Amino acid sequence: MALLTCGAAISGATGEDHTVQPQEVQPIQLLAPDGKLAENEVYGPYIAALSAEELRELYRYMVMERRLDAEATSLQRQGQLALWAPALGQEAAQVGTIAALKTSDMVFPTYREHAMALYRGIAPEELLTMFRATRHTGWDPRQHNFQVYTLVLAAQTLHAAGWAMGINQDLRMGSIPRDRAEDEIVVACIGDGATSQGDVHESMVFASSYELPMLYFIQNNHWAISVPTRTQSRGPLANRALGYGFEGVRVDGNDVLASYAVATKLSAEIRAGKGPKLIESVTYRMGAHTTADDPTKYRSAQELELWEGRDPIRRYRTWLDSTGDADQSYFEQVDAESKDLASDMRKSVLALEPIDLERVFDTVYSEPHRQVEAEKAWLKDYEAGFAEETTSTEAGGTR
């Protein structure tokens, strides 16, 4: 017996394609690429409730992250970072979503949520310690309610489910820790590629079965490294939530206002005890997957040009300017602040002390381990094979 799932293609002996095509769902959009705001009875009120200052802050964080992104990429190209994962083009998706949450909500990121990290008060140099290989992480997760970056695809979704189960248990037992909020929810950030991992399935099973206070935030940037989303899923990723019995919503991830409104509505429903929810934020990674990637090998210049025309910062600035909530002096002020951020970040990153590699080996286990000791000895012999640097005098001139 063959099992046919939504979006799966099964070919018979005749070679016929029996693909089931799910219905396409258009992402919720409030702000068009040309900067015009549409009326929306459901989501419009969430935007109307924002003050001019709050609207300006959305813009500010998007610009700050983009400047950080550019500087970090430069640092990597200059050999100052081991790696960098750009988030160019995904600023609106991240800022709009994190702004809709309460500071007491716990976020489990991947390795690309730089704008969300900045919004939670994590300093740029703290964010880059891992990418410079000087520490495993640069911040205390409990201080910011923002967990450490996870490089293992989708592992954070299981961690998030476990945290959410702990919340439910504390509520049942009436033993909520003093430093936690009663209405705390958990956000599990995922890329479109990670949705193909089994960990996501297991996490969503637990989230649905136990009605966990979880929000799954999928940033569908169209490319899982070099594999397009259409190869991974024959339909919208938001539809996957239905298979587990909870709601999934598609939103235009390049629209910061729609991102904020959708996240605000769904997070309120989760706090009201309506179980987990899912957001598929349809956006685009305008840069490389990481600085070790060359996107020109798998995507066209025409595709990139199309999405550049949907730039999230440009469209939001156009709208802010048209409403009078921000003027040229404000935009110049933000640009100057972002320039200072990049300058300060560079100085701080270059001042980071390299990690003691012996300490890395010595802290794997609480007691000495034969295999680890052998690997540490190999590293010492390897390093001893390099010639020591000499001074200009010893070398008889210029080095």
PDB file of C-alpha atoms in Angstrom, residues 79-366:
ATOM      1  CA  GLY A  79      40.044  37.116   8.225  1.00  0.00           C
ATOM      2  CA  GLN A  80      38.764  38.507  11.515  1.00  0.00           C
ATOM      3  CA  LEU A  81      35.770  36.149  11.741  1.00  0.00           C
ATOM      4  CA  ALA A  82      35.793  32.438  11.044  1.00  0.00           C
ATOM      5  CA  LEU A  83      32.355  32.611   9.442  1.00  0.00           C
ATOM      6  CA  TRP A  84      29.302  34.834   9.167  1.00  0.00           C
ATOM      7  CA  ALA A  85      25.661  34.062   8.352  1.00  0.00           C
ATOM      8  CA  PRO A  86      24.126  37.144   6.663  1.00  0.00           C
ATOM      9  CA  ALA A  87      20.498  38.099   7.234  1.00  0.00           C
ATOM     10  CA  LEU A  88      20.366  40.691   4.457  1.00  0.00           C
ATOM     11  CA  GLY A  89      16.747  41.069   3.339  1.00  0.00           C
ATOM     12  CA  GLN A  90      15.217  39.429   6.407  1.00  0.00           C
ATOM     13  CA  GLU A  91      15.229  42.483   8.684  1.00  0.00           C
ATOM     14  CA  ALA A  92      11.480  43.166   8.569  1.00  0.00           C
ATOM     15  CA  ALA A  93      10.529  39.568   9.324  1.00  0.00           C
ATOM     16  CA  GLN A  94      12.705  39.511  12.424  1.00  0.00           C
ATOM     17  CA  VAL A  95      12.111  43.009  13.778  1.00  0.00           C
ATOM     18  CA  GLY A  96       8.355  42.909  13.248  1.00  0.00           C
ATOM     19  CA  THR A  97       8.062  39.573  15.028  1.00  0.00           C
ATOM     20  CA  ILE A  98      10.310  40.277  18.010  1.00  0.00           C
ATOM     21  CA  ALA A  99       8.666  43.686  18.560  1.00  0.00           C
ATOM     22  CA  ALA A 100       5.300  41.943  18.943  1.00  0.00           C
ATOM     23  CA  LEU A 101       6.541  39.775  21.814  1.00  0.00           C
ATOM     24  CA  LYS A 102       6.906  40.533  25.490  1.00  0.00           C
ATOM     25  CA  THR A 103      10.415  40.746  26.913  1.00  0.00           C
ATOM     26  CA  SER A 104       9.478  37.847  29.204  1.00  0.00           C
ATOM     27  CA  ASP A 105       8.969  35.486  26.246  1.00  0.00           C
ATOM     28  CA  MET A 106      11.803  33.037  25.630  1.00  0.00           C
ATOM     29  CA  VAL A 107      13.259  32.926  22.110  1.00  0.00           C
ATOM     30  CA  PHE A 108      15.160  29.963  20.683  1.00  0.00           C
ATOM     31  CA  PRO A 109      17.061  31.256  17.615  1.00  0.00           C
ATOM     32  CA  THR A 110      18.923  29.540  14.810  1.00  0.00           C
ATOM     33  CA  TYR A 111      22.186  31.274  13.816  1.00  0.00           C
ATOM     34  CA  ARG A 112      20.756  34.128  11.734  1.00  0.00           C
ATOM     35  CA  GLU A 113      18.432  36.049  14.098  1.00  0.00           C
ATOM     36  CA  HIS A 114      20.766  39.052  14.405  1.00  0.00           C
ATOM     37  CA  ALA A 115      18.017  41.672  14.340  1.00  0.00           C
ATOM     38  CA  MET A 116      16.105  39.836  17.060  1.00  0.00           C
ATOM     39  CA  ALA A 117      19.252  39.618  19.164  1.00  0.00           C
ATOM     40  CA  LEU A 118      19.888  43.361  18.829  1.00  0.00           C
ATOM     41  CA  TYR A 119      16.276  44.084  19.776  1.00  0.00           C
ATOM     42  CA  ARG A 120      16.722  42.044  22.951  1.00  0.00           C
ATOM     43  CA  GLY A 121      19.721  44.129  23.980  1.00  0.00           C
ATOM     44  CA  ILE A 122      22.549  41.810  22.951  1.00  0.00           C
ATOM     45  CA  ALA A 123      25.594  43.870  21.989  1.00  0.00           C
ATOM     46  CA  PRO A 124      27.138  43.337  18.535  1.00  0.00           C
ATOM     47  CA  GLU A 125      30.451  42.152  19.968  1.00  0.00           C
ATOM     48  CA  GLU A 126      28.584  39.619  22.126  1.00  0.00           C
ATOM     49  CA  LEU A 127      26.845  38.378  19.007  1.00  0.00           C
ATOM     50  CA  LEU A 128      30.123  37.920  17.147  1.00  0.00           C
ATOM     51  CA  THR A 129      32.147  36.044  19.763  1.00  0.00           C
ATOM     52  CA  MET A 130      31.023  32.688  18.393  1.00  0.00           C
ATOM     53  CA  PHE A 131      31.781  33.718  14.813  1.00  0.00           C
ATOM     54  CA  ARG A 132      35.273  34.829  15.896  1.00  0.00           C
ATOM     55  CA  ALA A 133      35.660  31.517  17.743  1.00  0.00           C
ATOM     56  CA  THR A 134      36.538  33.142  21.049  1.00  0.00           C
ATOM     57  CA  ARG A 135      33.596  31.752  23.053  1.00  0.00           C
ATOM     58  CA  HIS A 136      30.695  29.361  22.633  1.00  0.00           C
ATOM     59  CA  THR A 137      28.391  32.344  23.172  1.00  0.00           C
ATOM     60  CA  GLY A 138      28.723  35.915  24.306  1.00  0.00           C
ATOM     61  CA  TRP A 139      25.560  36.448  26.334  1.00  0.00           C
ATOM     62  CA  ASP A 140      23.539  35.063  29.233  1.00  0.00           C
ATOM     63  CA  PRO A 141      20.293  33.582  27.814  1.00  0.00           C
ATOM     64  CA  ARG A 142      18.376  34.254  31.031  1.00  0.00           C
ATOM     65  CA  GLN A 143      19.333  37.921  31.072  1.00  0.00           C
ATOM     66  CA  HIS A 144      17.845  38.554  27.625  1.00  0.00           C
ATOM     67  CA  ASN A 145      15.337  35.674  27.419  1.00  0.00           C
ATOM     68  CA  PHE A 146      17.161  34.827  24.227  1.00  0.00           C
ATOM     69  CA  GLN A 147      18.864  31.461  23.978  1.00  0.00           C
ATOM     70  CA  VAL A 148      22.256  30.886  22.402  1.00  0.00           C
ATOM     71  CA  TYR A 149      22.579  30.391  18.663  1.00  0.00           C
ATOM     72  CA  THR A 150      22.041  26.819  17.457  1.00  0.00           C
ATOM     73  CA  LEU A 151      24.055  25.553  14.510  1.00  0.00           C
ATOM     74  CA  VAL A 152      22.493  22.081  14.432  1.00  0.00           C
ATOM     75  CA  LEU A 153      19.459  22.451  12.178  1.00  0.00           C
ATOM     76  CA  ALA A 154      16.117  22.324  14.032  1.00  0.00           C
ATOM     77  CA  ALA A 155      17.605  21.165  17.348  1.00  0.00           C
ATOM     78  CA  GLN A 156      16.309  24.361  18.952  1.00  0.00           C
ATOM     79  CA  THR A 157      12.706  23.342  18.215  1.00  0.00           C
ATOM     80  CA  LEU A 158      13.044  20.432  20.629  1.00  0.00           C
ATOM     81  CA  HIS A 159      14.707  22.664  23.207  1.00  0.00           C
ATOM     82  CA  ALA A 160      11.839  25.126  22.805  1.00  0.00           C
ATOM     83  CA  ALA A 161       9.214  22.416  23.247  1.00  0.00           C
ATOM     84  CA  GLY A 162      10.948  21.246  26.392  1.00  0.00           C
ATOM     85  CA  TRP A 163      10.982  24.776  27.795  1.00  0.00           C
ATOM     86  CA  ALA A 164       7.294  25.191  26.957  1.00  0.00           C
ATOM     87  CA  MET A 165       6.463  21.898  28.675  1.00  0.00           C
ATOM     88  CA  GLY A 166       8.243  23.250  31.729  1.00  0.00           C
ATOM     89  CA  ILE A 167       6.038  26.350  31.620  1.00  0.00           C
ATOM     90  CA  ASN A 168       2.893  24.213  31.559  1.00  0.00           C
ATOM     91  CA  GLN A 169       4.185  22.107  34.419  1.00  0.00           C
ATOM     92  CA  ASP A 170       4.952  25.198  36.529  1.00  0.00           C
ATOM     93  CA  LEU A 171       1.427  26.512  35.884  1.00  0.00           C
ATOM     94  CA  ARG A 172      -0.154  23.212  36.890  1.00  0.00           C
ATOM     95  CA  MET A 173       1.917  23.017  40.062  1.00  0.00           C
ATOM     96  CA  GLY A 174       1.504  26.692  40.904  1.00  0.00           C
ATOM     97  CA  SER A 175       5.277  26.999  41.214  1.00  0.00           C
ATOM     98  CA  ILE A 176       6.189  29.689  38.679  1.00  0.00           C
ATOM     99  CA  PRO A 177       9.746  30.924  39.301  1.00  0.00           C
ATOM    100  CA  ARG A 178       9.970  34.520  40.481  1.00  0.00           C
ATOM    101  CA  ASP A 179      11.931  35.562  37.428  1.00  0.00           C
ATOM    102  CA  ARG A 180       9.383  34.168  34.967  1.00  0.00           C
ATOM    103  CA  ALA A 181       6.021  35.552  33.809  1.00  0.00           C
ATOM    104  CA  GLU A 182       2.744  33.641  34.059  1.00  0.00           C
ATOM    105  CA  ASP A 183       1.863  34.365  30.439  1.00  0.00           C
ATOM    106  CA  GLU A 184       5.287  33.502  29.035  1.00  0.00           C
ATOM    107  CA  ILE A 185       5.319  31.958  25.569  1.00  0.00           C
ATOM    108  CA  VAL A 186       8.159  30.323  23.673  1.00  0.00           C
ATOM    109  CA  VAL A 187       9.287  31.218  20.159  1.00  0.00           C
ATOM    110  CA  ALA A 188      11.068  28.609  18.045  1.00  0.00           C
ATOM    111  CA  CYS A 189      12.853  30.195  15.070  1.00  0.00           C
ATOM    112  CA  ILE A 190      13.347  27.982  12.015  1.00  0.00           C
ATOM    113  CA  GLY A 191      14.563  28.368   8.472  1.00  0.00           C
ATOM    114  CA  ASP A 192      12.637  26.853   5.584  1.00  0.00           C
ATOM    115  CA  GLY A 193      15.313  24.191   5.145  1.00  0.00           C
ATOM    116  CA  ALA A 194      15.097  23.121   8.780  1.00  0.00           C
ATOM    117  CA  THR A 195      11.410  22.271   8.388  1.00  0.00           C
ATOM    118  CA  SER A 196      12.542  19.130   6.554  1.00  0.00           C
ATOM    119  CA  GLN A 197      14.303  17.893   9.696  1.00  0.00           C
ATOM    120  CA  GLY A 198      12.694  15.234  11.865  1.00  0.00           C
ATOM    121  CA  ASP A 199      13.259  17.336  15.002  1.00  0.00           C
ATOM    122  CA  VAL A 200      10.618  19.794  13.784  1.00  0.00           C
ATOM    123  CA  HIS A 201       8.086  16.980  13.400  1.00  0.00           C
ATOM    124  CA  GLU A 202       8.765  15.708  16.914  1.00  0.00           C
ATOM    125  CA  SER A 203       8.578  19.201  18.382  1.00  0.00           C
ATOM    126  CA  MET A 204       5.250  19.957  16.710  1.00  0.00           C
ATOM    127  CA  VAL A 205       3.789  16.649  17.848  1.00  0.00           C
ATOM    128  CA  PHE A 206       4.569  17.529  21.457  1.00  0.00           C
ATOM    129  CA  ALA A 207       3.429  21.145  21.010  1.00  0.00           C
ATOM    130  CA  SER A 208       0.061  20.077  19.651  1.00  0.00           C
ATOM    131  CA  SER A 209      -0.527  17.108  21.938  1.00  0.00           C
ATOM    132  CA  TYR A 210       0.177  19.101  25.096  1.00  0.00           C
ATOM    133  CA  GLU A 211      -1.167  22.442  23.781  1.00  0.00           C
ATOM    134  CA  LEU A 212       2.132  24.130  24.520  1.00  0.00           C
ATOM    135  CA  PRO A 213       2.441  27.935  24.523  1.00  0.00           C
ATOM    136  CA  MET A 214       4.655  27.961  21.438  1.00  0.00           C
ATOM    137  CA  LEU A 215       5.010  30.130  18.356  1.00  0.00           C
ATOM    138  CA  TYR A 216       6.904  28.576  15.450  1.00  0.00           C
ATOM    139  CA  PHE A 217       8.534  31.320  13.398  1.00  0.00           C
ATOM    140  CA  ILE A 218       9.628  30.056   9.976  1.00  0.00           C
ATOM    141  CA  GLN A 219      11.654  32.473   7.889  1.00  0.00           C
ATOM    142  CA  ASN A 220      11.133  31.159   4.393  1.00  0.00           C
ATOM    143  CA  ASN A 221      13.969  32.905   2.588  1.00  0.00           C
ATOM    144  CA  HIS A 222      13.496  30.621  -0.442  1.00  0.00           C
ATOM    145  CA  TRP A 223      16.856  28.865  -0.233  1.00  0.00           C
ATOM    146  CA  ALA A 224      18.148  26.126   2.091  1.00  0.00           C
ATOM    147  CA  ILE A 225      21.721  26.844   1.057  1.00  0.00           C
ATOM    148  CA  SER A 226      21.369  25.840  -2.624  1.00  0.00           C
ATOM    149  CA  VAL A 227      18.069  23.931  -2.455  1.00  0.00           C
ATOM    150  CA  PRO A 228      14.930  25.973  -3.293  1.00  0.00           C
ATOM    151  CA  THR A 229      11.861  25.784  -1.074  1.00  0.00           C
ATOM    152  CA  ARG A 230       9.770  24.378  -3.934  1.00  0.00           C
ATOM    153  CA  THR A 231      11.964  21.252  -3.836  1.00  0.00           C
ATOM    154  CA  GLN A 232      11.430  20.794  -0.107  1.00  0.00           C
ATOM    155  CA  SER A 233       7.693  21.427  -0.062  1.00  0.00           C
ATOM    156  CA  ARG A 234       5.012  21.285  -2.759  1.00  0.00           C
ATOM    157  CA  GLY A 235       2.888  23.769  -0.845  1.00  0.00           C
ATOM    158  CA  PRO A 236       3.112  26.612   1.683  1.00  0.00           C
ATOM    159  CA  LEU A 237       5.071  25.709   4.790  1.00  0.00           C
ATOM    160  CA  ALA A 238       2.292  27.246   6.879  1.00  0.00           C
ATOM    161  CA  ASN A 239       0.098  24.313   5.817  1.00  0.00           C
ATOM    162  CA  ARG A 240       2.274  21.936   7.798  1.00  0.00           C
ATOM    163  CA  ALA A 241       0.766  23.224  11.027  1.00  0.00           C
ATOM    164  CA  LEU A 242      -2.625  21.797   9.979  1.00  0.00           C
ATOM    165  CA  GLY A 243      -1.168  18.316   9.988  1.00  0.00           C
ATOM    166  CA  TYR A 244      -0.515  18.681  13.701  1.00  0.00           C
ATOM    167  CA  GLY A 245      -3.826  20.305  14.510  1.00  0.00           C
ATOM    168  CA  PHE A 246      -2.947  23.949  14.968  1.00  0.00           C
ATOM    169  CA  GLU A 247      -3.066  27.167  12.965  1.00  0.00           C
ATOM    170  CA  GLY A 248      -0.454  28.325  10.479  1.00  0.00           C
ATOM    171  CA  VAL A 249      -0.418  31.808   8.919  1.00  0.00           C
ATOM    172  CA  ARG A 250       1.575  33.112   5.945  1.00  0.00           C
ATOM    173  CA  VAL A 251       2.805  36.679   6.101  1.00  0.00           C
ATOM    174  CA  ASP A 252       4.834  38.891   3.788  1.00  0.00           C
ATOM    175  CA  GLY A 253       8.154  38.824   5.638  1.00  0.00           C
ATOM    176  CA  ASN A 254       9.372  41.926   3.809  1.00  0.00           C
ATOM    177  CA  ASP A 255       6.495  43.890   5.352  1.00  0.00           C
ATOM    178  CA  VAL A 256       7.458  44.853   8.894  1.00  0.00           C
ATOM    179  CA  LEU A 257       3.938  46.063   9.723  1.00  0.00           C
ATOM    180  CA  ALA A 258       2.251  42.840   8.637  1.00  0.00           C
ATOM    181  CA  SER A 259       4.934  40.845  10.465  1.00  0.00           C
ATOM    182  CA  TYR A 260       4.218  42.796  13.644  1.00  0.00           C
ATOM    183  CA  ALA A 261       0.439  42.544  13.352  1.00  0.00           C
ATOM    184  CA  VAL A 262       0.352  38.803  12.677  1.00  0.00           C
ATOM    185  CA  ALA A 263       2.790  38.025  15.492  1.00  0.00           C
ATOM    186  CA  THR A 264       0.837  40.241  17.902  1.00  0.00           C
ATOM    187  CA  LYS A 265      -2.451  38.527  17.120  1.00  0.00           C
ATOM    188  CA  LEU A 266      -1.112  34.976  17.300  1.00  0.00           C
ATOM    189  CA  SER A 267       0.940  35.531  20.458  1.00  0.00           C
ATOM    190  CA  ALA A 268      -2.162  36.915  22.212  1.00  0.00           C
ATOM    191  CA  GLU A 269      -4.106  33.789  21.235  1.00  0.00           C
ATOM    192  CA  ILE A 270      -1.328  31.558  22.537  1.00  0.00           C
ATOM    193  CA  ARG A 271      -1.367  33.426  25.863  1.00  0.00           C
ATOM    194  CA  ALA A 272      -5.137  32.878  25.987  1.00  0.00           C
ATOM    195  CA  GLY A 273      -4.543  29.129  26.029  1.00  0.00           C
ATOM    196  CA  LYS A 274      -5.361  28.372  22.390  1.00  0.00           C
ATOM    197  CA  GLY A 275      -2.313  26.196  21.895  1.00  0.00           C
ATOM    198  CA  PRO A 276       0.643  26.561  19.523  1.00  0.00           C
ATOM    199  CA  LYS A 277       0.655  28.663  16.360  1.00  0.00           C
ATOM    200  CA  LEU A 278       2.904  28.917  13.329  1.00  0.00           C
ATOM    201  CA  ILE A 279       4.043  31.833  11.181  1.00  0.00           C
ATOM    202  CA  GLU A 280       5.542  31.307   7.748  1.00  0.00           C
ATOM    203  CA  SER A 281       7.304  34.572   7.001  1.00  0.00           C
ATOM    204  CA  VAL A 282       7.847  34.710   3.241  1.00  0.00           C
ATOM    205  CA  THR A 283      11.024  36.693   2.719  1.00  0.00           C
ATOM    206  CA  TYR A 284      14.280  36.391   0.790  1.00  0.00           C
ATOM    207  CA  ARG A 285      17.952  35.954   1.629  1.00  0.00           C
ATOM    208  CA  MET A 286      19.571  38.595  -0.571  1.00  0.00           C
ATOM    209  CA  GLY A 287      23.062  37.604   0.520  1.00  0.00           C
ATOM    210  CA  ALA A 288      24.845  34.281   0.742  1.00  0.00           C
ATOM    211  CA  HIS A 289      23.808  31.457   3.054  1.00  0.00           C
ATOM    212  CA  THR A 290      27.095  32.043   4.864  1.00  0.00           C
ATOM    213  CA  THR A 291      30.329  33.687   3.819  1.00  0.00           C
ATOM    214  CA  ALA A 292      31.478  30.224   2.691  1.00  0.00           C
ATOM    215  CA  ASP A 293      28.706  30.135   0.083  1.00  0.00           C
ATOM    216  CA  ASP A 294      28.512  31.469  -3.487  1.00  0.00           C
ATOM    217  CA  PRO A 295      24.811  32.036  -4.344  1.00  0.00           C
ATOM    218  CA  THR A 296      25.587  32.956  -7.957  1.00  0.00           C
ATOM    219  CA  LYS A 297      26.091  29.248  -8.636  1.00  0.00           C
ATOM    220  CA  TYR A 298      22.471  28.323  -7.958  1.00  0.00           C
ATOM    221  CA  ARG A 299      20.236  31.381  -8.396  1.00  0.00           C
ATOM    222  CA  SER A 300      19.776  33.889 -11.172  1.00  0.00           C
ATOM    223  CA  ALA A 301      20.521  37.596 -11.248  1.00  0.00           C
ATOM    224  CA  GLN A 302      16.918  38.168 -12.367  1.00  0.00           C
ATOM    225  CA  GLU A 303      15.575  36.529  -9.200  1.00  0.00           C
ATOM    226  CA  LEU A 304      17.808  38.671  -7.008  1.00  0.00           C
ATOM    227  CA  GLU A 305      16.756  41.810  -8.885  1.00  0.00           C
ATOM    228  CA  LEU A 306      13.081  40.926  -8.351  1.00  0.00           C
ATOM    229  CA  TRP A 307      13.515  40.684  -4.581  1.00  0.00           C
ATOM    230  CA  GLU A 308      15.694  43.782  -4.388  1.00  0.00           C
ATOM    231  CA  GLY A 309      12.616  45.612  -5.627  1.00  0.00           C
ATOM    232  CA  ARG A 310      10.799  44.344  -2.532  1.00  0.00           C
ATOM    233  CA  ASP A 311      13.477  45.588  -0.137  1.00  0.00           C
ATOM    234  CA  PRO A 312      11.904  45.744   3.363  1.00  0.00           C
ATOM    235  CA  ILE A 313      13.779  48.808   4.584  1.00  0.00           C
ATOM    236  CA  ARG A 314      13.168  50.882   1.479  1.00  0.00           C
ATOM    237  CA  ARG A 315       9.432  50.225   1.439  1.00  0.00           C
ATOM    238  CA  TYR A 316       9.039  50.998   5.145  1.00  0.00           C
ATOM    239  CA  ARG A 317      11.068  54.199   4.888  1.00  0.00           C
ATOM    240  CA  THR A 318       8.856  55.309   2.000  1.00  0.00           C
ATOM    241  CA  TRP A 319       5.759  54.822   4.144  1.00  0.00           C
ATOM    242  CA  LEU A 320       7.225  56.520   7.227  1.00  0.00           C
ATOM    243  CA  ASP A 321       8.200  59.505   5.123  1.00  0.00           C
ATOM    244  CA  SER A 322       4.720  59.736   3.582  1.00  0.00           C
ATOM    245  CA  THR A 323       2.972  59.700   6.986  1.00  0.00           C
ATOM    246  CA  GLY A 324       5.253  62.296   8.550  1.00  0.00           C
ATOM    247  CA  ASP A 325       6.117  59.941  11.424  1.00  0.00           C
ATOM    248  CA  ALA A 326       9.778  60.303  10.435  1.00  0.00           C
ATOM    249  CA  ASP A 327      11.643  62.975   8.503  1.00  0.00           C
ATOM    250  CA  GLN A 328      14.988  63.337   6.761  1.00  0.00           C
ATOM    251  CA  SER A 329      16.759  64.390   9.953  1.00  0.00           C
ATOM    252  CA  TYR A 330      15.611  61.216  11.683  1.00  0.00           C
ATOM    253  CA  PHE A 331      16.797  59.005   8.829  1.00  0.00           C
ATOM    254  CA  GLU A 332      20.187  60.762   8.913  1.00  0.00           C
ATOM    255  CA  GLN A 333      20.352  60.279  12.669  1.00  0.00           C
ATOM    256  CA  VAL A 334      19.751  56.532  12.312  1.00  0.00           C
ATOM    257  CA  ASP A 335      22.371  56.295   9.565  1.00  0.00           C
ATOM    258  CA  ALA A 336      24.905  58.030  11.804  1.00  0.00           C
ATOM    259  CA  GLU A 337      24.043  55.749  14.713  1.00  0.00           C
ATOM    260  CA  SER A 338      24.449  52.656  12.547  1.00  0.00           C
ATOM    261  CA  LYS A 339      27.836  53.912  11.374  1.00  0.00           C
ATOM    262  CA  ASP A 340      28.937  54.357  14.991  1.00  0.00           C
ATOM    263  CA  LEU A 341      27.659  50.871  15.796  1.00  0.00           C
ATOM    264  CA  ALA A 342      29.808  49.384  13.026  1.00  0.00           C
ATOM    265  CA  SER A 343      32.879  51.307  14.146  1.00  0.00           C
ATOM    266  CA  ASP A 344      32.486  50.346  17.793  1.00  0.00           C
ATOM    267  CA  MET A 345      31.758  46.754  16.849  1.00  0.00           C
ATOM    268  CA  ARG A 346      34.932  46.480  14.791  1.00  0.00           C
ATOM    269  CA  LYS A 347      37.064  47.808  17.646  1.00  0.00           C
ATOM    270  CA  SER A 348      35.425  45.476  20.157  1.00  0.00           C
ATOM    271  CA  VAL A 349      35.726  42.414  17.946  1.00  0.00           C
ATOM    272  CA  LEU A 350      39.394  43.020  17.196  1.00  0.00           C
ATOM    273  CA  ALA A 351      40.031  43.348  20.936  1.00  0.00           C
ATOM    274  CA  LEU A 352      38.533  39.942  21.732  1.00  0.00           C
ATOM    275  CA  GLU A 353      41.163  37.626  23.186  1.00  0.00           C
ATOM    276  CA  PRO A 354      41.617  34.303  21.382  1.00  0.00           C
ATOM    277  CA  ILE A 355      40.320  31.250  23.182  1.00  0.00           C
ATOM    278  CA  ASP A 356      42.734  28.959  25.024  1.00  0.00           C
ATOM    279  CA  LEU A 357      42.495  25.752  23.026  1.00  0.00           C
ATOM    280  CA  GLU A 358      43.799  23.653  25.911  1.00  0.00           C
ATOM    281  CA  ARG A 359      40.841  24.835  27.956  1.00  0.00           C
ATOM    282  CA  VAL A 360      38.523  23.585  25.208  1.00  0.00           C
ATOM    283  CA  PHE A 361      39.955  20.078  25.569  1.00  0.00           C
ATOM    284  CA  ASP A 362      40.078  20.200  29.371  1.00  0.00           C
ATOM    285  CA  THR A 363      36.406  21.108  29.753  1.00  0.00           C
ATOM    286  CA  VAL A 364      34.872  18.382  27.573  1.00  0.00           C
ATOM    287  CA  TYR A 365      34.654  15.962  30.503  1.00  0.00           C
ATOM    288  CA  SER A 366      34.881  16.508  34.261  1.00  0.00           C
TER     289      SER A 366
END
